[in-house]
PDB file of C-alpha atoms in Angstrom:
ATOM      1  CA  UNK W  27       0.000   0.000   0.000  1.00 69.00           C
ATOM      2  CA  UNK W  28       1.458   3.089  -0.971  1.00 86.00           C
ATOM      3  CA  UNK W  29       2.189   6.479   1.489  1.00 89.00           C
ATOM      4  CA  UNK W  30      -0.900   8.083  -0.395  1.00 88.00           C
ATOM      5  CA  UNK W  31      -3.225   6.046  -0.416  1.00 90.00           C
ATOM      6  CA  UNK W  32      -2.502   5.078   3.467  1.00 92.00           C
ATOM      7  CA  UNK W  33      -3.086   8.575   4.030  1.00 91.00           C
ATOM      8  CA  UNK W  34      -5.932   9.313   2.039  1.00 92.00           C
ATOM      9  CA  UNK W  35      -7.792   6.120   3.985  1.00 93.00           C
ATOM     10  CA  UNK W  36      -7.062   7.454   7.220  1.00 93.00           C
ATOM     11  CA  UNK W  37      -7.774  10.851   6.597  1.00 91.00           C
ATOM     12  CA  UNK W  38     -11.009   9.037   5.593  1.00 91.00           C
ATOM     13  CA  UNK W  39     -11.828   8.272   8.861  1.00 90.00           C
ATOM     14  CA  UNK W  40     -11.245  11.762   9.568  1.00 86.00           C
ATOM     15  CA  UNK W  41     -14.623  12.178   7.208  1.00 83.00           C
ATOM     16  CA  UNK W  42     -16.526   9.831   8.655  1.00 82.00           C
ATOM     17  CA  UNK W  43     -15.341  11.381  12.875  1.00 82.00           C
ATOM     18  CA  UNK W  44     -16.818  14.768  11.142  1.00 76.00           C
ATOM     19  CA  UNK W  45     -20.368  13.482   9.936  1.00 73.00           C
ATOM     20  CA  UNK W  46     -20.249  11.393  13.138  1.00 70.00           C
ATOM     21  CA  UNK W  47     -19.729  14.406  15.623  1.00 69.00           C
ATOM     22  CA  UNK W  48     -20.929  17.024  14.199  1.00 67.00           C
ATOM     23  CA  UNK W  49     -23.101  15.736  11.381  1.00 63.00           C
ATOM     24  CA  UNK W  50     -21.811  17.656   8.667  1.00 63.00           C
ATOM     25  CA  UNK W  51     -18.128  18.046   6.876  1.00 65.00           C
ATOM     26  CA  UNK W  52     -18.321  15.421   4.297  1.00 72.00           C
ATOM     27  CA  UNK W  53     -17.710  16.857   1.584  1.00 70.00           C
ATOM     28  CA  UNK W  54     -15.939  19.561   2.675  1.00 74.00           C
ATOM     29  CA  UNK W  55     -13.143  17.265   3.515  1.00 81.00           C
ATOM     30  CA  UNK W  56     -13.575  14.401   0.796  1.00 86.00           C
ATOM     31  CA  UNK W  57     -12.879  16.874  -1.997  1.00 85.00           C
ATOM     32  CA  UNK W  58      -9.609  18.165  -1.191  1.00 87.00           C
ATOM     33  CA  UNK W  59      -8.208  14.815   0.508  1.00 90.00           C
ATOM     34  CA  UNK W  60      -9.074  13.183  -2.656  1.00 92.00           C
ATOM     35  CA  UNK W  61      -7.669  16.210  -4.791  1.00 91.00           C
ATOM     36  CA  UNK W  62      -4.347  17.224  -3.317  1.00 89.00           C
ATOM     37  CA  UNK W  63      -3.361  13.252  -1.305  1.00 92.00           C
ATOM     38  CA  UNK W  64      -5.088  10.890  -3.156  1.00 91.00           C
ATOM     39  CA  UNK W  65      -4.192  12.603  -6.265  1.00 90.00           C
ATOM     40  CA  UNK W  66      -7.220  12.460  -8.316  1.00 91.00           C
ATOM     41  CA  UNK W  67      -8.639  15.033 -10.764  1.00 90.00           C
ATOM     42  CA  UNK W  68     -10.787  17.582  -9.691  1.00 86.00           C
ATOM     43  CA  UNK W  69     -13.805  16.300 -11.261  1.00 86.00           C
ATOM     44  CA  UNK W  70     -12.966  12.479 -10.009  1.00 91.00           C
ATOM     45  CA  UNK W  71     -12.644  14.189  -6.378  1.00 90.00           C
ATOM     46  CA  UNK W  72     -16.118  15.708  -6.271  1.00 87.00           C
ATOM     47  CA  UNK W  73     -18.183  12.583  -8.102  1.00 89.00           C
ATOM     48  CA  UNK W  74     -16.442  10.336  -5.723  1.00 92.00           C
ATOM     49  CA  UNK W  75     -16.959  12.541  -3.005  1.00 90.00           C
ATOM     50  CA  UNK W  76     -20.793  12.637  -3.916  1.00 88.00           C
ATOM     51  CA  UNK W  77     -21.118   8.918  -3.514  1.00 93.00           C
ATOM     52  CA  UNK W  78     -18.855   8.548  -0.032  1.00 91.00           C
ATOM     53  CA  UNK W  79     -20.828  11.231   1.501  1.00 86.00           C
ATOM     54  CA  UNK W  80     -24.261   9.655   0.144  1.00 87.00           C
ATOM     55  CA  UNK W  81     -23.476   6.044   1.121  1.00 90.00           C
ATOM     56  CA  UNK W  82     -22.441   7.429   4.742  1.00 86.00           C
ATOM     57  CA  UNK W  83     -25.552   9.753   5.060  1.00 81.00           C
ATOM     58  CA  UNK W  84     -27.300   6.910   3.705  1.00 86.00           C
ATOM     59  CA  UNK W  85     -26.127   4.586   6.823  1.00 85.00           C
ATOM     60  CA  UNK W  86     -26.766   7.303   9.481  1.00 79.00           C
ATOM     61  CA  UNK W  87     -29.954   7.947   8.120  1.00 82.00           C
ATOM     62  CA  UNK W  88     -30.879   4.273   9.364  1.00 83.00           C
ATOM     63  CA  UNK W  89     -30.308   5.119  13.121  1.00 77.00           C
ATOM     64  CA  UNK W  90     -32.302   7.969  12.772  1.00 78.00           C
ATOM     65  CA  UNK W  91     -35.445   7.033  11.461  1.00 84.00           C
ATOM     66  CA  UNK W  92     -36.007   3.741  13.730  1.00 81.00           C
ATOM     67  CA  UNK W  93     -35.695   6.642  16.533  1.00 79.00           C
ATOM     68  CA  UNK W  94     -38.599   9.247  14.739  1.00 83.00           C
ATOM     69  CA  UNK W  95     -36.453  11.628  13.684  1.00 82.00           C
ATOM     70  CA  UNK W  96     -37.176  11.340   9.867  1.00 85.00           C
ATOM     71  CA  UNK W  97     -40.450  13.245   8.365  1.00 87.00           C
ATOM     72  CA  UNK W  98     -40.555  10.889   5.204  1.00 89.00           C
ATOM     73  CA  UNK W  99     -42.783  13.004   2.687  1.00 88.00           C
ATOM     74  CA  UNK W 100     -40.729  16.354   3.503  1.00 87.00           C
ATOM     75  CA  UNK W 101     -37.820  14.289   2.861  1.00 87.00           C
ATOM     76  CA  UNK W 102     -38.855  12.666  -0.043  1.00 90.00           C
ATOM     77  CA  UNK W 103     -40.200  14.876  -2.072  1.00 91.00           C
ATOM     78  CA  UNK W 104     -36.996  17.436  -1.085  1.00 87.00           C
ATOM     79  CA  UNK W 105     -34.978  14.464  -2.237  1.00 85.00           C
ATOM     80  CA  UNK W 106     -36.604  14.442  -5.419  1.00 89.00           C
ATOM     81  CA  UNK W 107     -36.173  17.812  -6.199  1.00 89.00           C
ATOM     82  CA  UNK W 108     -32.874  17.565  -5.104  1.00 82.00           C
ATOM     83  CA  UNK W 109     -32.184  14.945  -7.088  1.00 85.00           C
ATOM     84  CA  UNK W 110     -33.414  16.769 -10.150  1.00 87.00           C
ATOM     85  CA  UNK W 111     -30.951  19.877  -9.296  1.00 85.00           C
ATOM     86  CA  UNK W 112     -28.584  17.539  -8.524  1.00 82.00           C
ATOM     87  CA  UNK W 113     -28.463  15.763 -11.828  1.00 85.00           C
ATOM     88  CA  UNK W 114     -28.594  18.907 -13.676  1.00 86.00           C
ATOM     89  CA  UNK W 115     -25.251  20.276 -11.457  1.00 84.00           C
ATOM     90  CA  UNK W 116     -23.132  17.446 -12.028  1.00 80.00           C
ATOM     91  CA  UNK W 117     -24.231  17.319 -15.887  1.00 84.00           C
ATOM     92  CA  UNK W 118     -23.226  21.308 -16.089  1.00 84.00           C
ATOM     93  CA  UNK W 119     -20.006  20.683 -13.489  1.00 79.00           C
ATOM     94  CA  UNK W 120     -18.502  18.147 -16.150  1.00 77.00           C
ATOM     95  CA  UNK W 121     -18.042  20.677 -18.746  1.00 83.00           C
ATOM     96  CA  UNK W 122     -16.449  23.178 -16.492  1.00 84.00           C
ATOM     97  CA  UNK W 123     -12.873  23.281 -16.071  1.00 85.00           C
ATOM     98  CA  UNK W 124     -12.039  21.879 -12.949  1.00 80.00           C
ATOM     99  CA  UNK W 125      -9.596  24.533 -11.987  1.00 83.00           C
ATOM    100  CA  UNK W 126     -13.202  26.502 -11.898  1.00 85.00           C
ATOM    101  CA  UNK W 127     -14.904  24.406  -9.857  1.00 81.00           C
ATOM    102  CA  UNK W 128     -12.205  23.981  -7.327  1.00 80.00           C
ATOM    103  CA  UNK W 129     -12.453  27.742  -6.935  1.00 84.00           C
ATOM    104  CA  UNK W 130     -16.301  27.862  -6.193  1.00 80.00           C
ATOM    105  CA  UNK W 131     -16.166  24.917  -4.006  1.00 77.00           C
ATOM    106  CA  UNK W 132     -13.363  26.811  -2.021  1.00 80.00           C
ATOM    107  CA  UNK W 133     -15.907  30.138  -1.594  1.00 82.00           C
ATOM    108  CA  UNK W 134     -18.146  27.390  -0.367  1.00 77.00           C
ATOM    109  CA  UNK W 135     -15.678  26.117   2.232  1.00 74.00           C
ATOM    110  CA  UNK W 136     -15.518  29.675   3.502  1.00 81.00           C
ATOM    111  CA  UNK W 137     -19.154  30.099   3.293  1.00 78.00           C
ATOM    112  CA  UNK W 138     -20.015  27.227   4.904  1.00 70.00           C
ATOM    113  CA  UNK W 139     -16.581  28.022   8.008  1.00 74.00           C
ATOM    114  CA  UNK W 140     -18.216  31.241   8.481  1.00 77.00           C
ATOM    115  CA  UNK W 141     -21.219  30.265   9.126  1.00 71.00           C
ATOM    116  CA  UNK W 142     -20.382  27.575  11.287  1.00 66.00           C
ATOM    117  CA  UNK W 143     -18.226  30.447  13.153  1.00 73.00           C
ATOM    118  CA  UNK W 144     -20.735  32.390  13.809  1.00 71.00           C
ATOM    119  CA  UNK W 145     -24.082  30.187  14.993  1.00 62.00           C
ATOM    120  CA  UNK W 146     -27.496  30.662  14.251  1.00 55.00           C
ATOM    121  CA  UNK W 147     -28.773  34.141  15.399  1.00 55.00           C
ATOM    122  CA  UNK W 148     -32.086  33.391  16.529  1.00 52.00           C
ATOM    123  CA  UNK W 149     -32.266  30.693  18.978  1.00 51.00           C
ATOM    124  CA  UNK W 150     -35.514  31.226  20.299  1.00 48.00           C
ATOM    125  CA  UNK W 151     -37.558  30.709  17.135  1.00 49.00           C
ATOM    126  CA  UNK W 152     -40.620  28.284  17.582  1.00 51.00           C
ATOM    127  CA  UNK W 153     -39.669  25.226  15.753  1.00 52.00           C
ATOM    128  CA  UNK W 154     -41.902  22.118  15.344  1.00 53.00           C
ATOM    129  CA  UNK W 155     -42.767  18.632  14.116  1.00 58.00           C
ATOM    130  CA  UNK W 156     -45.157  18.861  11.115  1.00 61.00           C
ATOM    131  CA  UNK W 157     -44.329  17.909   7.295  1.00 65.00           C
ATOM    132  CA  UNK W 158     -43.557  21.303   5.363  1.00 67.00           C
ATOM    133  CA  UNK W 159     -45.682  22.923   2.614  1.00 72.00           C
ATOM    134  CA  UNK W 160     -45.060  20.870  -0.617  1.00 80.00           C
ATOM    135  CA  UNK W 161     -43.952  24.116  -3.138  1.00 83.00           C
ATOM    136  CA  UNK W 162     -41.731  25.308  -0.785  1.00 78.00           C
ATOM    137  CA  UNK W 163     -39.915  22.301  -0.465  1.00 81.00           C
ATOM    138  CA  UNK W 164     -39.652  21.399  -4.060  1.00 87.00           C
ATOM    139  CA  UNK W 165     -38.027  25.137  -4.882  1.00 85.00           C
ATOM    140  CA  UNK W 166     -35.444  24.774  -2.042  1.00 79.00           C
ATOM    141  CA  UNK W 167     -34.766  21.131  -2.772  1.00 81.00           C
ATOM    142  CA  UNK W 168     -33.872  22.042  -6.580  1.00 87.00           C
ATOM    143  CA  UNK W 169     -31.896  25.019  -5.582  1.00 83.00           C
ATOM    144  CA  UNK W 170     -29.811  23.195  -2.697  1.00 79.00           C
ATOM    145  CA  UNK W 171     -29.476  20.099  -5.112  1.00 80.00           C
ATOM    146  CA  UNK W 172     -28.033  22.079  -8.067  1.00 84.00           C
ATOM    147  CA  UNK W 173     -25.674  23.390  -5.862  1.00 78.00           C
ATOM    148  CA  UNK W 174     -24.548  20.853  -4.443  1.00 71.00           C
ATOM    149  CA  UNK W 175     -23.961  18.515  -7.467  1.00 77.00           C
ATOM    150  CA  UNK W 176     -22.214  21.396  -9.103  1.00 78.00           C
ATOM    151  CA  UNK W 177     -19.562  21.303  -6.730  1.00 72.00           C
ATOM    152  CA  UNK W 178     -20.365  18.317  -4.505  1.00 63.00           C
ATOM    153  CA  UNK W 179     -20.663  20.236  -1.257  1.00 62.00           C
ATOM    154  CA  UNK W 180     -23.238  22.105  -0.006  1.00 55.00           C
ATOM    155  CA  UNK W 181     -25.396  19.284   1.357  1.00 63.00           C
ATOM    156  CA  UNK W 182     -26.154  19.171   4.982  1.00 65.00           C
ATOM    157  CA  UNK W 183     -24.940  22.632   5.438  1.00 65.00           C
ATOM    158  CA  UNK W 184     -27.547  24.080   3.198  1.00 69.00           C
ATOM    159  CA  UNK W 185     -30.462  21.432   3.446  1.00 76.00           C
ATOM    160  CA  UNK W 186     -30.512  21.256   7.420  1.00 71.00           C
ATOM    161  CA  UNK W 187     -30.593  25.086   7.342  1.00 67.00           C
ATOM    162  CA  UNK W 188     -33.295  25.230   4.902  1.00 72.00           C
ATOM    163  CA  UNK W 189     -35.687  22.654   6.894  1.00 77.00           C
ATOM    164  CA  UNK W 190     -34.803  24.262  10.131  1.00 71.00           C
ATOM    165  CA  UNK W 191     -34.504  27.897   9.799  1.00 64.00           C
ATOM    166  CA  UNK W 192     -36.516  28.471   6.405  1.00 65.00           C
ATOM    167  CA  UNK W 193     -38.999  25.135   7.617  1.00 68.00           C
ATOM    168  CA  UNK W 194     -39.068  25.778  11.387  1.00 72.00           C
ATOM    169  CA  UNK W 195     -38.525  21.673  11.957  1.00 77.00           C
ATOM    170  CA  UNK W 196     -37.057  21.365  15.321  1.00 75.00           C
ATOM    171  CA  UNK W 197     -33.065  20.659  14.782  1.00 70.00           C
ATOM    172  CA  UNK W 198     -33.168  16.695  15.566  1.00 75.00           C
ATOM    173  CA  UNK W 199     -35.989  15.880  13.013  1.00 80.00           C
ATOM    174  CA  UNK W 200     -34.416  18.390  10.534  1.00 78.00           C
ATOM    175  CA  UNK W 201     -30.909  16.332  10.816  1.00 76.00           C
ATOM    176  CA  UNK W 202     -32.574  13.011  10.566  1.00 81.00           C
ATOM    177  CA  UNK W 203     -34.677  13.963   7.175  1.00 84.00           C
ATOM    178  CA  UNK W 204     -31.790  16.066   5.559  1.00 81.00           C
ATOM    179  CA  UNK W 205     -30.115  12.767   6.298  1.00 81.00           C
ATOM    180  CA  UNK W 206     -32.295  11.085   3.385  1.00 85.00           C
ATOM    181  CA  UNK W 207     -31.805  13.922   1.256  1.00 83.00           C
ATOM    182  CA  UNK W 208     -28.566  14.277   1.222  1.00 81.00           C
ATOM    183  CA  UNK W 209     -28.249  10.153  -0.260  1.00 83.00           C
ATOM    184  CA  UNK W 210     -31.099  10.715  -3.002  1.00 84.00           C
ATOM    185  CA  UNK W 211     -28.911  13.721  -3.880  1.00 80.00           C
ATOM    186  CA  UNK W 212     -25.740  12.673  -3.417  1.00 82.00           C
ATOM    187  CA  UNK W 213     -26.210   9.854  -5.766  1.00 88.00           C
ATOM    188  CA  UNK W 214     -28.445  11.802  -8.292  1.00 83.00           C
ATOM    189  CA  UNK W 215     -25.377  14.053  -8.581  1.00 82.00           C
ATOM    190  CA  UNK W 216     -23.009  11.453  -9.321  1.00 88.00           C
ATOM    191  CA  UNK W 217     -25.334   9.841 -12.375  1.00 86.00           C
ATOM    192  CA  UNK W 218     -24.961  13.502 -13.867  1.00 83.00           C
ATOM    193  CA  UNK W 219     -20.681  13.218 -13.340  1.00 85.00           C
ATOM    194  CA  UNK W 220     -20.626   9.420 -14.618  1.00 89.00           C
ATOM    195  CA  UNK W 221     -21.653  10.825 -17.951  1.00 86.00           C
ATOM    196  CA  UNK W 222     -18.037  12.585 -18.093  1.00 87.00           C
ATOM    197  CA  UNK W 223     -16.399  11.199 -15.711  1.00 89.00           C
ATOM    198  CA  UNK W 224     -14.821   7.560 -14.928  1.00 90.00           C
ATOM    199  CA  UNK W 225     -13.756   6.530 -11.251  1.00 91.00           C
ATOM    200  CA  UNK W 226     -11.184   4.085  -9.859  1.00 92.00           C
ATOM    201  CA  UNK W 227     -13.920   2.250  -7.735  1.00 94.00           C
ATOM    202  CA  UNK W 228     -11.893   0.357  -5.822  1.00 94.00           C
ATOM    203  CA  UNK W 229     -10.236   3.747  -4.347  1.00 94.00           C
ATOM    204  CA  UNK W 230     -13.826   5.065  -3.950  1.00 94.00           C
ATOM    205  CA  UNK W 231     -15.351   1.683  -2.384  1.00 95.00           C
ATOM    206  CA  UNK W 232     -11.935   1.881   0.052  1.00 95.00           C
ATOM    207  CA  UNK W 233     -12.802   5.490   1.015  1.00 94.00           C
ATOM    208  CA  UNK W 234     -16.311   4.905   2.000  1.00 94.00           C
ATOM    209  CA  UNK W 235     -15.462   2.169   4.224  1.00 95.00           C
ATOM    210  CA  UNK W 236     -13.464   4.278   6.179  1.00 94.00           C
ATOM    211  CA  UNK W 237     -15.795   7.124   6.256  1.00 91.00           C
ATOM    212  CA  UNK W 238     -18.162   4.981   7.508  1.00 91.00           C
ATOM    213  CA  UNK W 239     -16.058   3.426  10.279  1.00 90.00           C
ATOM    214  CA  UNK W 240     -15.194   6.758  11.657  1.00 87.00           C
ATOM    215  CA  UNK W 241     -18.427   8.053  11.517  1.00 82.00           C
ATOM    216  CA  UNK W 242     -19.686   5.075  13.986  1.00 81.00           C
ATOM    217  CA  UNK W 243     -16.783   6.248  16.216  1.00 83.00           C
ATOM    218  CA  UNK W 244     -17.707   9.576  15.668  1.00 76.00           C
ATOM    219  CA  UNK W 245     -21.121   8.706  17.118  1.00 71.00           C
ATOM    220  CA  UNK W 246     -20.147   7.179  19.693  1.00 73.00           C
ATOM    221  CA  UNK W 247     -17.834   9.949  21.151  1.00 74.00           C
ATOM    222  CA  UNK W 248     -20.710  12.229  20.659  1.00 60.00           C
ATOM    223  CA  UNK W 249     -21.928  14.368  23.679  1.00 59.00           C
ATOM    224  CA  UNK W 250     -18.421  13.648  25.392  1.00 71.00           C
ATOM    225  CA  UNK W 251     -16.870  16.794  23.602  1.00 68.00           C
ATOM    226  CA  UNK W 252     -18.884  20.224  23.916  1.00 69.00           C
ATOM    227  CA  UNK W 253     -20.747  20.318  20.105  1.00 57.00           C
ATOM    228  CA  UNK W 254     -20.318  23.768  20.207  1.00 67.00           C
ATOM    229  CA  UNK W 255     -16.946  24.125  20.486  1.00 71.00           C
ATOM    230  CA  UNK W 256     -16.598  20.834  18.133  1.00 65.00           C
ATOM    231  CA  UNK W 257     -18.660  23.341  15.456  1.00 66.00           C
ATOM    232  CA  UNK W 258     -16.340  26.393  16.089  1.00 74.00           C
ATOM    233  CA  UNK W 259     -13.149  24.443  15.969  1.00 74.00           C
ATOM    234  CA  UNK W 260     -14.268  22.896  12.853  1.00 69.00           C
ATOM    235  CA  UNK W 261     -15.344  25.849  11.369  1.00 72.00           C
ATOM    236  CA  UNK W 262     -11.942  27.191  11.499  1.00 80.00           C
ATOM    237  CA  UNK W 263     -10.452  24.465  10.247  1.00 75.00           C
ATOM    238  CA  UNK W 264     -12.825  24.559   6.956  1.00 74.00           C
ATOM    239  CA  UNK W 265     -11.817  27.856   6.640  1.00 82.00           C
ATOM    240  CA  UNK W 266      -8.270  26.986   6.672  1.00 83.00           C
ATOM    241  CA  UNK W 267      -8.969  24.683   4.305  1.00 78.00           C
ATOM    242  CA  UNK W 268     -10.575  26.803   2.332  1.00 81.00           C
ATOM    243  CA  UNK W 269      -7.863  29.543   2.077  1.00 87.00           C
ATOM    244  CA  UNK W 270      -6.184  26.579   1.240  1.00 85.00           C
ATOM    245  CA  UNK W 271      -7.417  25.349  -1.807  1.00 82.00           C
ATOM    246  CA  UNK W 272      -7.954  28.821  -3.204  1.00 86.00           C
ATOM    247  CA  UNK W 273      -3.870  29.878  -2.680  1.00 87.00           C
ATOM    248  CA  UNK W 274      -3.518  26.491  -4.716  1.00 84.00           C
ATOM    249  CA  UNK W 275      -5.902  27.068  -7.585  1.00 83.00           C
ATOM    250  CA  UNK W 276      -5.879  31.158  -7.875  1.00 85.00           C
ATOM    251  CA  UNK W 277      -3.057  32.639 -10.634  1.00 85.00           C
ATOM    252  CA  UNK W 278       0.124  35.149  -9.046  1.00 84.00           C
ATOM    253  CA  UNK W 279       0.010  37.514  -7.267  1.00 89.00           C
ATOM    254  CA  UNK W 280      -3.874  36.875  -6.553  1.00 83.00           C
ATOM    255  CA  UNK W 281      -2.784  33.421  -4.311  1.00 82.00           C
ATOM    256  CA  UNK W 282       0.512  35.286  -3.166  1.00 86.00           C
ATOM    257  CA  UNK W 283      -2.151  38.079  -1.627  1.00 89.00           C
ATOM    258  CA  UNK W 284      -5.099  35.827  -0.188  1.00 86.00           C
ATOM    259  CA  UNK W 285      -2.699  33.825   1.801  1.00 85.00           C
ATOM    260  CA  UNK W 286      -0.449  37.401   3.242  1.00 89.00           C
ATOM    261  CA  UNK W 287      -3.712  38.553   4.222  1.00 88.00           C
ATOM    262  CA  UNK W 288      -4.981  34.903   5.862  1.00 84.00           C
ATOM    263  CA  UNK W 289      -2.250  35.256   8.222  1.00 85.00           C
ATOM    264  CA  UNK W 290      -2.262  38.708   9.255  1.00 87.00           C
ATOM    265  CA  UNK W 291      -6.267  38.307   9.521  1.00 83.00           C
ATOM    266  CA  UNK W 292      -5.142  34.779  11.656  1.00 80.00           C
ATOM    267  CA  UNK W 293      -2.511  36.442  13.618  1.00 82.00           C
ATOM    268  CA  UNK W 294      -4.860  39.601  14.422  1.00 82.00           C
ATOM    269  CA  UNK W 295      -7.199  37.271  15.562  1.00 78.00           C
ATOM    270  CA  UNK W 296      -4.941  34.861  17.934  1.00 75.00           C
ATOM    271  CA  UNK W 297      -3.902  38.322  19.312  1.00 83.00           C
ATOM    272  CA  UNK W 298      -7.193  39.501  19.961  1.00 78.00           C
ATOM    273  CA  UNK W 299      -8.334  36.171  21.612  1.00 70.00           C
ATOM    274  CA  UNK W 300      -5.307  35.557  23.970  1.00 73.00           C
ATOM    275  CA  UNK W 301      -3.915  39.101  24.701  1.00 76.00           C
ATOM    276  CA  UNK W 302      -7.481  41.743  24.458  1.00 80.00           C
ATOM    277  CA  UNK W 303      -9.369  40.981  27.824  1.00 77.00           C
ATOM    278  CA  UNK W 304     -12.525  42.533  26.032  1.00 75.00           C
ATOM    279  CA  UNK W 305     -11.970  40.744  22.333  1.00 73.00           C
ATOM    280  CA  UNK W 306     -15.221  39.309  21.181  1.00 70.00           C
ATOM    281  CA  UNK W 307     -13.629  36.439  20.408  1.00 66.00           C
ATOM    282  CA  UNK W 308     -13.047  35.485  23.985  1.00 62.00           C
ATOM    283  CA  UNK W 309     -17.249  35.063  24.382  1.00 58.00           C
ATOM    284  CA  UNK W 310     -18.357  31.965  26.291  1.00 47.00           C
ATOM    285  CA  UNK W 311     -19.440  29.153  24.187  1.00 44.00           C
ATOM    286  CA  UNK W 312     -23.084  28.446  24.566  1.00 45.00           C
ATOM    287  CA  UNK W 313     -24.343  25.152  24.519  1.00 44.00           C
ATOM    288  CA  UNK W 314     -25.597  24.002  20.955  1.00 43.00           C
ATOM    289  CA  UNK W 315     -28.044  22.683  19.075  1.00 43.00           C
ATOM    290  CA  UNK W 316     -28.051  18.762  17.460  1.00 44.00           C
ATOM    291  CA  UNK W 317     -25.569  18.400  14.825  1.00 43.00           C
ATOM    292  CA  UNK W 318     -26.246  19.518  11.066  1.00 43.00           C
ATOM    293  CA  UNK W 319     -25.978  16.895   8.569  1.00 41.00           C
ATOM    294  CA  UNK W 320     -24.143  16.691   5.575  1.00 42.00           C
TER     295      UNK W 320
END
């Protein structure tokens, strides 16, 4: 077994630890570990990544509906719609240069960091239990699943916002029916890339296995750690990652500046959190909601 593709499986179980503990990360992490370890074309790294992340959502999604946390006809019929969007992104993301897509999956790394950063805003709003209006499901499925075959990200970050803020589902029920979403999707995605795109499936079937290993771990270990502070410390990380990717794929002087300005940004705010007693950064860390899945 070679020093790659040792790495790339156990940064696999990385993967799966993320969707495990916090619900969410797949993709985030699949694309680039696949990209820039296991070596694989940018293309190859997001289909591949579409089908680890919806075999493992696809296995987690089992736990959670035999404990009622999966509305089936919001889900489904999201699902569909995702599917649809899905489809139609991975079609259009196999005749877009890949240098291109790498890019806009990066802004969604930083997107998706920041947000985690930050929280929700309103934590107070009433939330229930009940099966969301039909139309407005189908509209945010097909947006959520174009995006996220595009670039293969997207999914639990955008779906379990969309059912809980935008559908007012209470956080555990929204995480158990993004859950099935996220699989239809997922693998509606990757039909679209297999019509451009061939994949070494014994790398991909190797992957998954892992991701799926460390996401039972990841379970398991949930509610020892803080999920909060899990979310904010991953958040960062994304972000990292994110700068990242985008000082690899941006043209001189453009990466040369994004990554000056990453650490005098990082350094500014290391400063402010260990040396400013009244930084904002040094806020207590609340207790959190259920994780997001992805």
């Amino acid at each position: 077994m070679s020093l790659a593709l040792t790495a790339t499986l156990l940064l696999s179980v990385v993967i799966g630890l993320s969707l495990g503990l916090l619900g969410g990360g797949g993709s985030i992490l699949t694309v680039p570990i696949l990209t820039y370890v296991a070596g694989l074309d940018p293309k190859e790294a997001i289909a591949a990544s579409l089908f680890v992340v919806g075999a493992t959502s696809a296995v987690s999604a089992i736990t959670h509906a035999r404990n009622g946390r999966v509305k089936w006809r919001t889900g489904l019929v999201f699902g569909a719609a995702g599917m649809a969007g899905a489809f139609a992104g991975g079609l259009l993301g196999g005749h877009i240069p890949g240098t291109i897509l790498m890019i806009a999956f990066a802004l969604m790394m930083v997107a998706t960091s920041l947000a985690m950063i930050r929280g929700r805003k309103n934590k107070t709003a009433t939330t229930h239990n009940n099966e969301l209006p039909v139309l407005k499901v189908i509209l945010e499925g097909l947006v959520v699943g174009l995006v996220t075959g595009l670039v293969g990200a997207g999914g639990g970050f955008l779906v379990v916002p969309a059912l809980a803020l935008l559908g007012g589902l209470a956080m555990p029920v929204a995480v158990g029916t993004s859950l099935v979403v996220i699989a239809m999707k997922s693998f509606a995605g990757l039909g679209g890339y297999l019509t451009t795109v061939s994949l070494d499936w014994g790398l991909v079937a190797a992957v998954t296995a892992a991701a799926i290993a460390g996401s039972v771990i990841g379970a398991r270990l949930t509610g020892r750690i803080p999920e909060a502070a899990l979310r904010k410390g991953f958040g960062i990380f994304v972000l990292a990652m994110g700068v990242f990717v985008l000082v690899q794929e941006l043209p001189e002087p453009a990466n040369l500046i994004l990554a000056a300005t990453a650490a005098v940004l990082a350094a500014g705010a290391l400063t402010c959190r260990y040396a400013i007693p009244g930084c904002p950064l040094r806020k207590t860390i609340t207790p959190a909601e259920p994780a997001q899945a992805r």
